[in-house]
Coordinates of C-alpha atoms in Angstrom, one line a residue:
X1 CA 9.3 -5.7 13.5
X2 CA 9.6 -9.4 12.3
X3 CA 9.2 -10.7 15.7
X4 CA 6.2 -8.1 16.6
X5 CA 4.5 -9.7 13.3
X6 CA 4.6 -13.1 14.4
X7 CA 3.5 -12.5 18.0
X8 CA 0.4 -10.4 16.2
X9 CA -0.3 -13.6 14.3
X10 CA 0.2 -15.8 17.0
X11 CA -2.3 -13.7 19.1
X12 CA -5.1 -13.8 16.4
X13 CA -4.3 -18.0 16.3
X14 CA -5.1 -18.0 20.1
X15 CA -7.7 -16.3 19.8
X16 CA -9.5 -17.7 16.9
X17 CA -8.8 -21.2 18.9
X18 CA -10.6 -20.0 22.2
X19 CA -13.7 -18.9 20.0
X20 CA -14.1 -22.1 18.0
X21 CA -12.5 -24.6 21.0
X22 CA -16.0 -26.2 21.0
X23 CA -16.8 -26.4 17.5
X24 CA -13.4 -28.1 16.5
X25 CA -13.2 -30.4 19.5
X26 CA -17.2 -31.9 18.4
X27 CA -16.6 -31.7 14.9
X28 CA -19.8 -29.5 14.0
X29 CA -18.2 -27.3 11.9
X30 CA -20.1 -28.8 8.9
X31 CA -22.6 -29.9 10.3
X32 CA -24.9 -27.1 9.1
X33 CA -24.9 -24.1 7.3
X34 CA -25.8 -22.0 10.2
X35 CA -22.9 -23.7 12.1
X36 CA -20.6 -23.2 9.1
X37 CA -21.7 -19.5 9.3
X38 CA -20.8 -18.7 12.9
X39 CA -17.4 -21.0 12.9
X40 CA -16.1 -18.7 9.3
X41 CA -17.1 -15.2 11.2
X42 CA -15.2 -16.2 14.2
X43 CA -11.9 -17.4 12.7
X44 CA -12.6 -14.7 9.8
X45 CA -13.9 -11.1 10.1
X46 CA -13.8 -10.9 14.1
X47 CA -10.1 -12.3 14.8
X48 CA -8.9 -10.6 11.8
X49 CA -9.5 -7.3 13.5
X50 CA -6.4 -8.6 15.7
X51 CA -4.1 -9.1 13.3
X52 CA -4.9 -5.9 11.2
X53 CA -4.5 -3.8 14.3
X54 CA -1.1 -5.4 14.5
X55 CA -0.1 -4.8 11.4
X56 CA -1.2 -0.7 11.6
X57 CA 0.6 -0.2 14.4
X58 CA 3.7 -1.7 12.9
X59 CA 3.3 0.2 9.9
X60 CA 3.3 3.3 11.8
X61 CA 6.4 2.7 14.0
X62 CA 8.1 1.6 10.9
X63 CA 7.6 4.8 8.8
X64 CA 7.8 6.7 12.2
X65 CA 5.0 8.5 11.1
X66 CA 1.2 8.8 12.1
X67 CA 0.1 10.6 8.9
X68 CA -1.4 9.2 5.8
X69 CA -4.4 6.7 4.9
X70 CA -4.0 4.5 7.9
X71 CA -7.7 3.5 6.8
X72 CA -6.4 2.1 3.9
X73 CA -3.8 0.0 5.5
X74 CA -6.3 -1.4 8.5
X75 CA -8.8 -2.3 5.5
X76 CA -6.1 -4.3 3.4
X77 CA -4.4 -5.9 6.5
X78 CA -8.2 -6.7 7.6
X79 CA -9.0 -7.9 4.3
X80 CA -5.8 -10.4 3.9
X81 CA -6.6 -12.1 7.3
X82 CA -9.9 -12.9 6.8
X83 CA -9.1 -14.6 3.3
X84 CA -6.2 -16.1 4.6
X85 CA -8.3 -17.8 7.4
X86 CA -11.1 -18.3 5.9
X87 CA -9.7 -20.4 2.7
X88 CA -6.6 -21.9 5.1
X89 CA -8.5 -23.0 8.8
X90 CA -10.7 -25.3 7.0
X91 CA -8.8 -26.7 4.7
X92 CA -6.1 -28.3 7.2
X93 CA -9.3 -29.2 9.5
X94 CA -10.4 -31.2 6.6
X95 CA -7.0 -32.8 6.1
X96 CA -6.3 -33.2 9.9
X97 CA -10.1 -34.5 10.5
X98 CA -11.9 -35.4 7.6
X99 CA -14.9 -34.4 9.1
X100 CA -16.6 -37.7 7.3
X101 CA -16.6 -36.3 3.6
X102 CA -16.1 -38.4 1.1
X103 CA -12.0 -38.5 -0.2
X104 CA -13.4 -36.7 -3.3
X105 CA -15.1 -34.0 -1.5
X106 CA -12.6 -33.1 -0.1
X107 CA -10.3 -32.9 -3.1
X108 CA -13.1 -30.9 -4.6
X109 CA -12.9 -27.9 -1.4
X110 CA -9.1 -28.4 -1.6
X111 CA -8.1 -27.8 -5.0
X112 CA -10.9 -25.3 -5.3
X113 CA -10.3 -23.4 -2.9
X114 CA -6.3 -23.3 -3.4
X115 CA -7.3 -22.2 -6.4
X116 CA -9.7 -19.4 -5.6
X117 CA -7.3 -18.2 -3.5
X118 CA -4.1 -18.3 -5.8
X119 CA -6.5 -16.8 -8.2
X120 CA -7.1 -13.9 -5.8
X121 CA -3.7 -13.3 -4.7
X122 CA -2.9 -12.8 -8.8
X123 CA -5.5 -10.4 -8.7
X124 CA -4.0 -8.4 -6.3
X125 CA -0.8 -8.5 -7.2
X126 CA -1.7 -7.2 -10.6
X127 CA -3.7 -4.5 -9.4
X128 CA -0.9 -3.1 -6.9
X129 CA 1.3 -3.6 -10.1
X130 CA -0.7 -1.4 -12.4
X131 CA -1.0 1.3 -10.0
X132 CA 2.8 1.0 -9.5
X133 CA 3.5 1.3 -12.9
X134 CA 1.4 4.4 -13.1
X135 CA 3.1 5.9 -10.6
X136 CA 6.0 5.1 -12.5
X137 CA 5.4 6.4 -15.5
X138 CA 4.3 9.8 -13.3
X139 CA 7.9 9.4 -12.0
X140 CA 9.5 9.6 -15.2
X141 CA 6.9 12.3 -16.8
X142 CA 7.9 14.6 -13.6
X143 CA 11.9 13.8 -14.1
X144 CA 11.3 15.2 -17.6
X145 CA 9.4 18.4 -16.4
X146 CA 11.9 19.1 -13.3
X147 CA 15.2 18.3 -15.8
X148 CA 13.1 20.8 -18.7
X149 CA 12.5 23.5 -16.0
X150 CA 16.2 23.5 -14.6
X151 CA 17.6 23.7 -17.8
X152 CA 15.4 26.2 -18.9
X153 CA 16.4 28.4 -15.1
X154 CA 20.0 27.8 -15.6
X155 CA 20.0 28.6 -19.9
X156 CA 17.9 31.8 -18.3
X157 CA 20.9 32.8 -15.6
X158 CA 23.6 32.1 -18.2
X159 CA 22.0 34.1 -20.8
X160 CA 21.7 36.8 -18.6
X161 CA 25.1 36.5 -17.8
X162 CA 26.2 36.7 -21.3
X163 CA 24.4 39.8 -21.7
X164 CA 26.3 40.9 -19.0
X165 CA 30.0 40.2 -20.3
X166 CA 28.9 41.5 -23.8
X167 CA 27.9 44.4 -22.4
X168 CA 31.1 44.7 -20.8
X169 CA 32.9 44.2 -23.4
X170 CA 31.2 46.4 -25.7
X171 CA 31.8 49.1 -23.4
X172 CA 35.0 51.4 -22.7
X173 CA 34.8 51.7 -19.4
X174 CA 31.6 50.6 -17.2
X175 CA 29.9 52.9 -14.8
X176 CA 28.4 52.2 -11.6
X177 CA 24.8 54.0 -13.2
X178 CA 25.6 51.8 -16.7
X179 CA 25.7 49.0 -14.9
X180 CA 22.8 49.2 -13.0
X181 CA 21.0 50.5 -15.9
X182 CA 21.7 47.3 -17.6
X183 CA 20.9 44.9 -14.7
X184 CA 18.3 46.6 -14.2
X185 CA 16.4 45.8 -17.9
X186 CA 18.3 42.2 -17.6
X187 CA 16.3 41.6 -14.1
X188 CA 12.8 42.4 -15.3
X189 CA 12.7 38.6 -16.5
X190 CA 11.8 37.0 -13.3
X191 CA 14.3 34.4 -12.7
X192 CA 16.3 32.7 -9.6
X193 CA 19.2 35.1 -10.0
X194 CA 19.6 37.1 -6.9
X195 CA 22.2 39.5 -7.7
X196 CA 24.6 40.1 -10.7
X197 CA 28.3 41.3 -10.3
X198 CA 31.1 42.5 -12.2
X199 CA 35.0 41.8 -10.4
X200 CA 37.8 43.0 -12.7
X201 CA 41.1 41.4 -12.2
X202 CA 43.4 43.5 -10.0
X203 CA 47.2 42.3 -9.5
X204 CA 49.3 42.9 -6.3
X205 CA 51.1 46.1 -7.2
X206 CA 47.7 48.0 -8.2
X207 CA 45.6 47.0 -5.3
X208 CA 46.5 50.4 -3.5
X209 CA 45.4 52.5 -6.4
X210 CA 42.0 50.1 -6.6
X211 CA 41.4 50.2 -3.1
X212 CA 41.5 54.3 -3.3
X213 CA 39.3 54.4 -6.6
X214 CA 37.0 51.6 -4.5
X215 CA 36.6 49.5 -1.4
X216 CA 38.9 47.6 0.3
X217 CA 39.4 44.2 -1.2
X218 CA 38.2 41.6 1.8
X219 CA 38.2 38.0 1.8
X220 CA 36.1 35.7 4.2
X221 CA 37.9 34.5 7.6
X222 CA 37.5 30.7 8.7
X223 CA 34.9 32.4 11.4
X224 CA 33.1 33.3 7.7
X225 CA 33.4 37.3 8.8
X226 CA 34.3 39.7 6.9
X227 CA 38.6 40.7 6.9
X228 CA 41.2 42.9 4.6
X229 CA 42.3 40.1 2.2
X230 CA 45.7 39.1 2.7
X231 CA 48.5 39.8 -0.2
X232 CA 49.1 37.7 -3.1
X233 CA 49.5 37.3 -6.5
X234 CA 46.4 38.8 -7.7
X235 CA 42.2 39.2 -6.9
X236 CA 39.1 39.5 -8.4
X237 CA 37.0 42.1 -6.2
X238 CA 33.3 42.4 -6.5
X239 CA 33.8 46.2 -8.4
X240 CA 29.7 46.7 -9.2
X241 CA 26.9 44.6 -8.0
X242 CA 23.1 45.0 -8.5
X243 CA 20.5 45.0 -7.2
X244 CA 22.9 47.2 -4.3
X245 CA 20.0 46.1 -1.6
X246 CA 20.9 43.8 0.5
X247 CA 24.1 42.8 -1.5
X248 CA 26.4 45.9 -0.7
X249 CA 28.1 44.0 1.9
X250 CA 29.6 41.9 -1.3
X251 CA 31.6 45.1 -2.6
X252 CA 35.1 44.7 -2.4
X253 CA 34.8 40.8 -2.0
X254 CA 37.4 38.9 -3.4
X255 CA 35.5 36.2 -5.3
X256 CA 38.4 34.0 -6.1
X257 CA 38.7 33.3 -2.2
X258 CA 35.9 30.9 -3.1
X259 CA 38.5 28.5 -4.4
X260 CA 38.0 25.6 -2.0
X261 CA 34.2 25.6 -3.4
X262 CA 34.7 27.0 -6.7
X263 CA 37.8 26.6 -9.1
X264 CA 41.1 28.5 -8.7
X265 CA 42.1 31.6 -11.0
X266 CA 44.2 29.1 -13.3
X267 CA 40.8 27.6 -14.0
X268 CA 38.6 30.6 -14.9
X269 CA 41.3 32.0 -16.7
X270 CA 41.8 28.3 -18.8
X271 CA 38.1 28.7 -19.7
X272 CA 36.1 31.0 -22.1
X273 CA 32.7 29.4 -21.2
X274 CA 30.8 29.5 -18.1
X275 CA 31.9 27.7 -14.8
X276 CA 29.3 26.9 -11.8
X277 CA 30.2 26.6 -8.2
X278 CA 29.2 24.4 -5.4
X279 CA 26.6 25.4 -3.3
X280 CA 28.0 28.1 -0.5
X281 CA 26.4 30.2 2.1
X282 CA 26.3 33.5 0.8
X283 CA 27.9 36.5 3.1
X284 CA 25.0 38.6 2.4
X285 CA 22.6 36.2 3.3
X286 CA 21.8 33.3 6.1
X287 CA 23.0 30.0 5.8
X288 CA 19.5 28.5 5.4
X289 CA 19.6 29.4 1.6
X290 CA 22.7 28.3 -0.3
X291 CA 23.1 29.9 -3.5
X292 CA 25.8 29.4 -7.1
X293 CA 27.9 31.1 -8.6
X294 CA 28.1 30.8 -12.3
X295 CA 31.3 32.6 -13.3
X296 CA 32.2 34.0 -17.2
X297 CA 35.8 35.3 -17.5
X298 CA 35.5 38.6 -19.8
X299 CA 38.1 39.0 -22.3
X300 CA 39.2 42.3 -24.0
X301 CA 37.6 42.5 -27.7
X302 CA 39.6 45.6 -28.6
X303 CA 37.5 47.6 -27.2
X304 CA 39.7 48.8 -24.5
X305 CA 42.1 50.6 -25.2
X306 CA 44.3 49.2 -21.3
X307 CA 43.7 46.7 -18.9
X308 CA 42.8 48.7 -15.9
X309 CA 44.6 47.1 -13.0
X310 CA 46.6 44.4 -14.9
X311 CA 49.9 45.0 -15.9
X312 CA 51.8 41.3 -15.1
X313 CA 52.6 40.0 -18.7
X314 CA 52.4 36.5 -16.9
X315 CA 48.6 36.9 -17.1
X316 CA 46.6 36.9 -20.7
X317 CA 46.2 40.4 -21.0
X318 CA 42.7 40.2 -22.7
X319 CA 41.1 38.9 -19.8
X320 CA 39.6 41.5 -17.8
X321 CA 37.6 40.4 -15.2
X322 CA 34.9 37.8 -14.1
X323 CA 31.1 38.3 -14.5
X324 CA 28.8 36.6 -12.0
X325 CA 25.8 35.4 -11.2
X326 CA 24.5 34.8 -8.0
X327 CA 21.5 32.4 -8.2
X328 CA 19.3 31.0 -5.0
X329 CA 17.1 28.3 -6.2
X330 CA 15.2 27.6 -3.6
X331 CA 12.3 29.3 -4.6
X332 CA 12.5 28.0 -8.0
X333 CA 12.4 24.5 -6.4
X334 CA 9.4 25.4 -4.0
X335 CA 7.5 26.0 -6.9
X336 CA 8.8 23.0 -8.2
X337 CA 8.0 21.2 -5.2
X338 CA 4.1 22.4 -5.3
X339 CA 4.0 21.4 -9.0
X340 CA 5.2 18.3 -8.1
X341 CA 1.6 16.9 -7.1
X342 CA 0.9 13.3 -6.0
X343 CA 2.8 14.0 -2.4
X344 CA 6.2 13.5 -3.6
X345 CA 9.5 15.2 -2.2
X346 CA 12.6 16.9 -3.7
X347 CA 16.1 16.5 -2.6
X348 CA 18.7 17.9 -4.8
X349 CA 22.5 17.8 -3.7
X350 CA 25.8 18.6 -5.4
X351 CA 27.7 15.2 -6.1
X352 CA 30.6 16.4 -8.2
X353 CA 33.0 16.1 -5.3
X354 CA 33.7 13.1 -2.8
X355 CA 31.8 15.9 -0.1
X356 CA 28.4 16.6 -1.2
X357 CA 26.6 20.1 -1.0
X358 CA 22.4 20.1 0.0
X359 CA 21.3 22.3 -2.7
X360 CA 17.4 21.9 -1.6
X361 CA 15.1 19.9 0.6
X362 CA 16.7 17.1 3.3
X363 CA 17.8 13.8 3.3
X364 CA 14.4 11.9 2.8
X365 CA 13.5 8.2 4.4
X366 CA 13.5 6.2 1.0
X367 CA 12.6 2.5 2.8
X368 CA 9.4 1.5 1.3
X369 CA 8.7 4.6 -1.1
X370 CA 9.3 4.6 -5.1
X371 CA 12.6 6.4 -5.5
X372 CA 13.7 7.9 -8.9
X373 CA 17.3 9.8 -9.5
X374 CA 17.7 12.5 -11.8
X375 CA 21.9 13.7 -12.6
X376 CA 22.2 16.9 -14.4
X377 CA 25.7 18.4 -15.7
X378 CA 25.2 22.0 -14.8
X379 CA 28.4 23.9 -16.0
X380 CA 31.2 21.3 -15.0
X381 CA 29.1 20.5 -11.6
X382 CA 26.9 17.2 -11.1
X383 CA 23.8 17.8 -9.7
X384 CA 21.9 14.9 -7.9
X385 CA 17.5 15.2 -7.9
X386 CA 16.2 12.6 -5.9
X387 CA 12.1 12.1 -6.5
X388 CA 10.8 10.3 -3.6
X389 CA 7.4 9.2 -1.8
X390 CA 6.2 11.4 0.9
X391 CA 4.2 7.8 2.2
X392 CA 4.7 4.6 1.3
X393 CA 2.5 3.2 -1.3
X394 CA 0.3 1.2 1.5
X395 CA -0.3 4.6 3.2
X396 CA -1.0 6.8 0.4
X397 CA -4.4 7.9 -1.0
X398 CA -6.6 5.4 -3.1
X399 CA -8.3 6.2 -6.0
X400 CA -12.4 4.4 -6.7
X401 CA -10.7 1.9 -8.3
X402 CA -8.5 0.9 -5.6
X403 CA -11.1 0.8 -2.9
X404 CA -13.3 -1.1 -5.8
X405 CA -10.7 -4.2 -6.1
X406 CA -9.8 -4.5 -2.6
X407 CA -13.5 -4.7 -1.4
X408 CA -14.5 -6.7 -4.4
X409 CA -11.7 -9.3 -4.3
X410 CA -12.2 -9.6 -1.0
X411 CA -16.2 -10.3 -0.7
X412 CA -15.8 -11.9 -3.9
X413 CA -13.2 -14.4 -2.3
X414 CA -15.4 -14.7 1.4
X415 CA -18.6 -15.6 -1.3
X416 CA -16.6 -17.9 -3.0
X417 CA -15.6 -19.8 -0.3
X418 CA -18.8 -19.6 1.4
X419 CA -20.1 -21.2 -1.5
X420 CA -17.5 -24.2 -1.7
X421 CA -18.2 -25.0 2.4
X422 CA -21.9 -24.6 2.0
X423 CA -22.2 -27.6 -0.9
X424 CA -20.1 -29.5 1.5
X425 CA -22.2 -28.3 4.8
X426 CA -25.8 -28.8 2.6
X427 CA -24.4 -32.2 1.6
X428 CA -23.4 -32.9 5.5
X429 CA -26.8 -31.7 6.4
X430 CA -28.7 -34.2 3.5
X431 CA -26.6 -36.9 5.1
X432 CA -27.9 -36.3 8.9
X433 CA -31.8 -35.5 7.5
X434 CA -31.5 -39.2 5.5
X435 CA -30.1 -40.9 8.7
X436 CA -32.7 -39.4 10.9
X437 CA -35.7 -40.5 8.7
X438 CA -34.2 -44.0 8.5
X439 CA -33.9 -44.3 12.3
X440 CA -37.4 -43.0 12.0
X441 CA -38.4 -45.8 9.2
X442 CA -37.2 -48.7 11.6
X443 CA -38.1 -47.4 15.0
X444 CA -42.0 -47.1 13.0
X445 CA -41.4 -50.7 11.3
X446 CA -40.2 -52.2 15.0
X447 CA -43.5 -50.6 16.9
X448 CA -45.3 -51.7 13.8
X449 CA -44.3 -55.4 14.6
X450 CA -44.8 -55.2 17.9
X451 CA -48.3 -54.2 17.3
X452 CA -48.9 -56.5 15.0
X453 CA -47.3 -59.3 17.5
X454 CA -50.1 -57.3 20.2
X455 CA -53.2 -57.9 17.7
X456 CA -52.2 -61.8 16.7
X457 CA -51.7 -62.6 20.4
X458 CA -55.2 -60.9 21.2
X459 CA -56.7 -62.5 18.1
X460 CA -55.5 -66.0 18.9
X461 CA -56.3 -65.8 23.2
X462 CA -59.5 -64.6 21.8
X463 CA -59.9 -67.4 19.6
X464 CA -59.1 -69.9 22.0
X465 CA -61.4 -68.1 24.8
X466 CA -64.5 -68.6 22.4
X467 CA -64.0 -72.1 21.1
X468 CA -65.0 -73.7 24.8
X469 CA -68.2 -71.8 25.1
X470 CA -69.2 -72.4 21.7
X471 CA -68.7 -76.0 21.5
X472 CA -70.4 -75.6 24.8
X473 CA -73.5 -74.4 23.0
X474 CA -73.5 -77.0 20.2
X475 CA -73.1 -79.8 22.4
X476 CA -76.7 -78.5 24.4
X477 CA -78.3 -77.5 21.6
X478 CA -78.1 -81.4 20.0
X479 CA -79.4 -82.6 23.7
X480 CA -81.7 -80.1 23.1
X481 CA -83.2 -81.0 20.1
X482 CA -83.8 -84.7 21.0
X483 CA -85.6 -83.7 24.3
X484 CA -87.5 -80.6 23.9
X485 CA -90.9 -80.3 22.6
X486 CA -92.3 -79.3 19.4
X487 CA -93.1 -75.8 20.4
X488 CA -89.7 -75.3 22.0
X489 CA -88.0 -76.3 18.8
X490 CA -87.9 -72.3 17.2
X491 CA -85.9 -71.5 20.4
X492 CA -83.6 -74.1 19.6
X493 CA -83.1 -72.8 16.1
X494 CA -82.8 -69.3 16.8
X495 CA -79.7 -70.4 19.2
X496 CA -78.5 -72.8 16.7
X497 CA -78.6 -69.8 14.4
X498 CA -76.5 -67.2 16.7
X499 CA -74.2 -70.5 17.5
X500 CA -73.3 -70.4 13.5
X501 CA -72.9 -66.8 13.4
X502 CA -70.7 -66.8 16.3
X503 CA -68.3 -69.4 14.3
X504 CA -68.2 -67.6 11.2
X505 CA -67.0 -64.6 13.8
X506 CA -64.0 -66.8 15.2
X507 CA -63.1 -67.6 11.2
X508 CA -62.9 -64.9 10.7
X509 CA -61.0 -63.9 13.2
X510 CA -58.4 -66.6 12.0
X511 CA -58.3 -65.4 8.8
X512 CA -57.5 -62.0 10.3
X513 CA -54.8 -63.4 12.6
X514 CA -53.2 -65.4 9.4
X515 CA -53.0 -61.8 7.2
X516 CA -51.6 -60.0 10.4
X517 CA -48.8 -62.3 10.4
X518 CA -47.9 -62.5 6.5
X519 CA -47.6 -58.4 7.0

């Protein structure tokens, strides 16, 4: 999966690199904010979708599963790459090419945005940790209601099974319709017990005498069928057992043939108090519903007068028989199960021996779920309740306020950003509009010269072009004057007159020439 991740990465890299070749090869990044725009979508929100696909597939093939808010895991995988790219790309463009900022500039972006985006990752991190440590705290407030509610079944089945071995020993002898009579008022309280028997303790030399006042006394084969039991020292049969549907086939069982699961006759008989099994496959039922055993040894109070079927001194003679309850939780623990809301699995197991015994549920995939244990001493047995994650926390629903952070952190990082590269692309643009206009001042200045060169050139050929003719005219006019006559002479004067005029023109025409060139 490692390896899968980086080639993911590595593809979004390429990619982002073909779709921004141009803009990092001519430096125009920065240029301008519409360039800075276009170059943070392409390395951002559009390869991103690369790497978030990636990451949702490996997700999937991890927890081998195709279930769950894949949504959610595309959006946050999504979200991380763009911020990741968006704070990262530019920053080691700047430090690679300083893209002609100033050295404090570029500090500025730097440290700002290491810091917006340390800030950020905080933010997230505290939100996932919040939300963990609710689910948490569910964890433990759910152990507390399963522990409560499996006391409370088991103190149910043993009190029941008390009832049972007083009424027993209250009684002179037990009949079949007594018996059922009782169970029947004991089982009106709905509880996980599936059947309740009574096996009195019958030694070797009055099995024949039981077995014609009964049944036969079987015992299970290795092929877990039905057999005659073989002889020894003593048995237990199964003398009375209610309700009779579908449990008859346990008459005549020999219930201490349940040793290698159970406990021997040495250790019933060393108790007074209740002992629980191991989970076993019931011979009245399939094997997909394992039930317990809780066994009571029942003494003699006084009550009865004999022992039936007991007559070995070697034996305490007050004991007479075993009372037990047969208890299938499994639909105790599917209700469990559907009060246990917030998708989360059981799987409780019998640990007390080096082999352990499924009780309920299967082994469950624990890699990247919350896991909590609960271990319960039930009647000399340790049971094992494992609370586990049906998805990881990445695929699992999200509340508003989930959805809320991610989205906000992550527009509210992209904004932030933004913000950082667009003083530095404004300021980049402000530089370029300042250059322009002063190529703009001294191309203008130059062509101003150049006219002004243009003018004083014209000015002074123009200047020079006059001064021939004009001296031209005084010189005739004086020749003029001396030889014309009298009525000739206001002709003279009116071309002496224009011949003035036309010298003030050339002065000023100087002057003009002499102001042209101090500009």
């Amino acid at each position: 999966m490692v390896i899968i991740t980086v080639l993911a990465i590595m593809l979004q890299s390429y990619w982002a690199k073909q779709l921004t070749l141009a803009e990092v090869y001519q430096q125009n990044w920065l240029q301008s904010r519409l360039a800075l725009l276009t170059f943070l979508f392409k390395i951002g929100p559009l390869t991103a979708i690369v790497c978030a696909s990636a990451i949702l597939v490996i997700t999937m093939l991890d927890n081998k599963m195709l279930a769950g808010n894949l949504f959610y895991t595309f959006i946050s995988s999504w979200s991380a790459s763009v911020l990741f790219a968006i704070f990262f790309t530019p920053l080691l463009l700047l430090i690679k090419k300083p893209q002609q900022l100033t050295p404090s500039k570029r500090f500025f972006i730097i440290f700002a945005s290491c810091l917006a985006f340390i800030a950020i990752g905080l933010l997230f991190k505290i939100s996932q940790t919040v939300q963990l440590h609710e689910r948490q705290n569910m964890f433990m407030q759910m152990k507390g209601d399963i522990k409560q509610a499996i006391e409370q079944e088991v103190a149910l089945a043993v009190s029941k099974l008390n009832s049972l071995s007083a009424f027993i020993k209250a009684s002179q002898e037990v009949s079949s319709s007594e018996f059922n009579l009782f169970a029947e008022q004991v089982f009106k309280e709905d509880s996980a017990i599936r059947a309740l028997e009574w096996a009195p303790i019958v030694e070797q030399t009055q099995r024949a005498n039981y077995e014609r006042q009964a049944t036969s006394i079987m015992e299970q084969s290795n092929s877990e069928k039905m057999k005659i039991a073989q002889e020894r020292e003593v048995y237990a049969p199964v003398h009375y057992v209610y309700p009779s549907l579908g449990n008859s086939i346990i008459l005549g069982f020999d219930v201490l043939t349940n040793s290698t699961d159970v406990l021997t006759m040495t250790d019933i008989m060393a108790r007074d108090n209740v002992v629980a099994s191991a989970p076993i496959n019931l011979i009245q039922d399939d094997h997909s519903n394992p039930g317990v055993l809780f066994y009571l040894p029942v003494h003699d109070v006084g009550k009865h007068t004999e022992t039936p079927f007991l007559n070995n001194s070697h034996y305490k003679r007050s004991l007479l028989g075993v009372a037990v309850a047969v208890v299938q939780f499994e639909g105790f623990f599917n209700q469990m199960s559907e009060l246990a809301k917030y998708d989360i699995d059981l799987f409780i197991e019998d640990v007390s021996s080096t082999e352990s015994y499924i009780l309920f549920g299967m082994q469950l995939n624990n890699s990247n779920r919350h896991v909590e244990q609960l271990d319960l001493v039930i009647y000399s047995r340790h049971w094992r309740i494992n609370l586990v994650d049906q998805q990881p926390w990445q695929m699992q629903q999200k509340g508003w306020q989930t959805w809320g952070m991610l989205f906000g952190a992550t527009f509210g990082g992209i904004l932030f950003q933004l913000l950082i590269l667009m003083m530095a692309a404004y300021s980049s643009e402000l530089s370029a509009q300042v250059m322009r206009k002063t190529q703009e001042l001294i191309i203008s200045k130059d062509q101003s010269e150049q006219e002004s060169i243009a003018k004083t050139n014209f000015l002074n050929t123009l200047n020079k072009e006059l001064q021939t003719p004009l001296q031209a005219i005084s010189l005739f006019i004086e020749q003029l004057k001396k030889t014309q006559q009298q009525q000739q002479q206001v002709t003279i004067n009116n071309i002496d007159l224009a011949q003035k005029n036309m010298s003030q023109l050339l002065d000023m025409v100087l002057i003009c020439r002499k102001l042209n060139q101090a500009n």
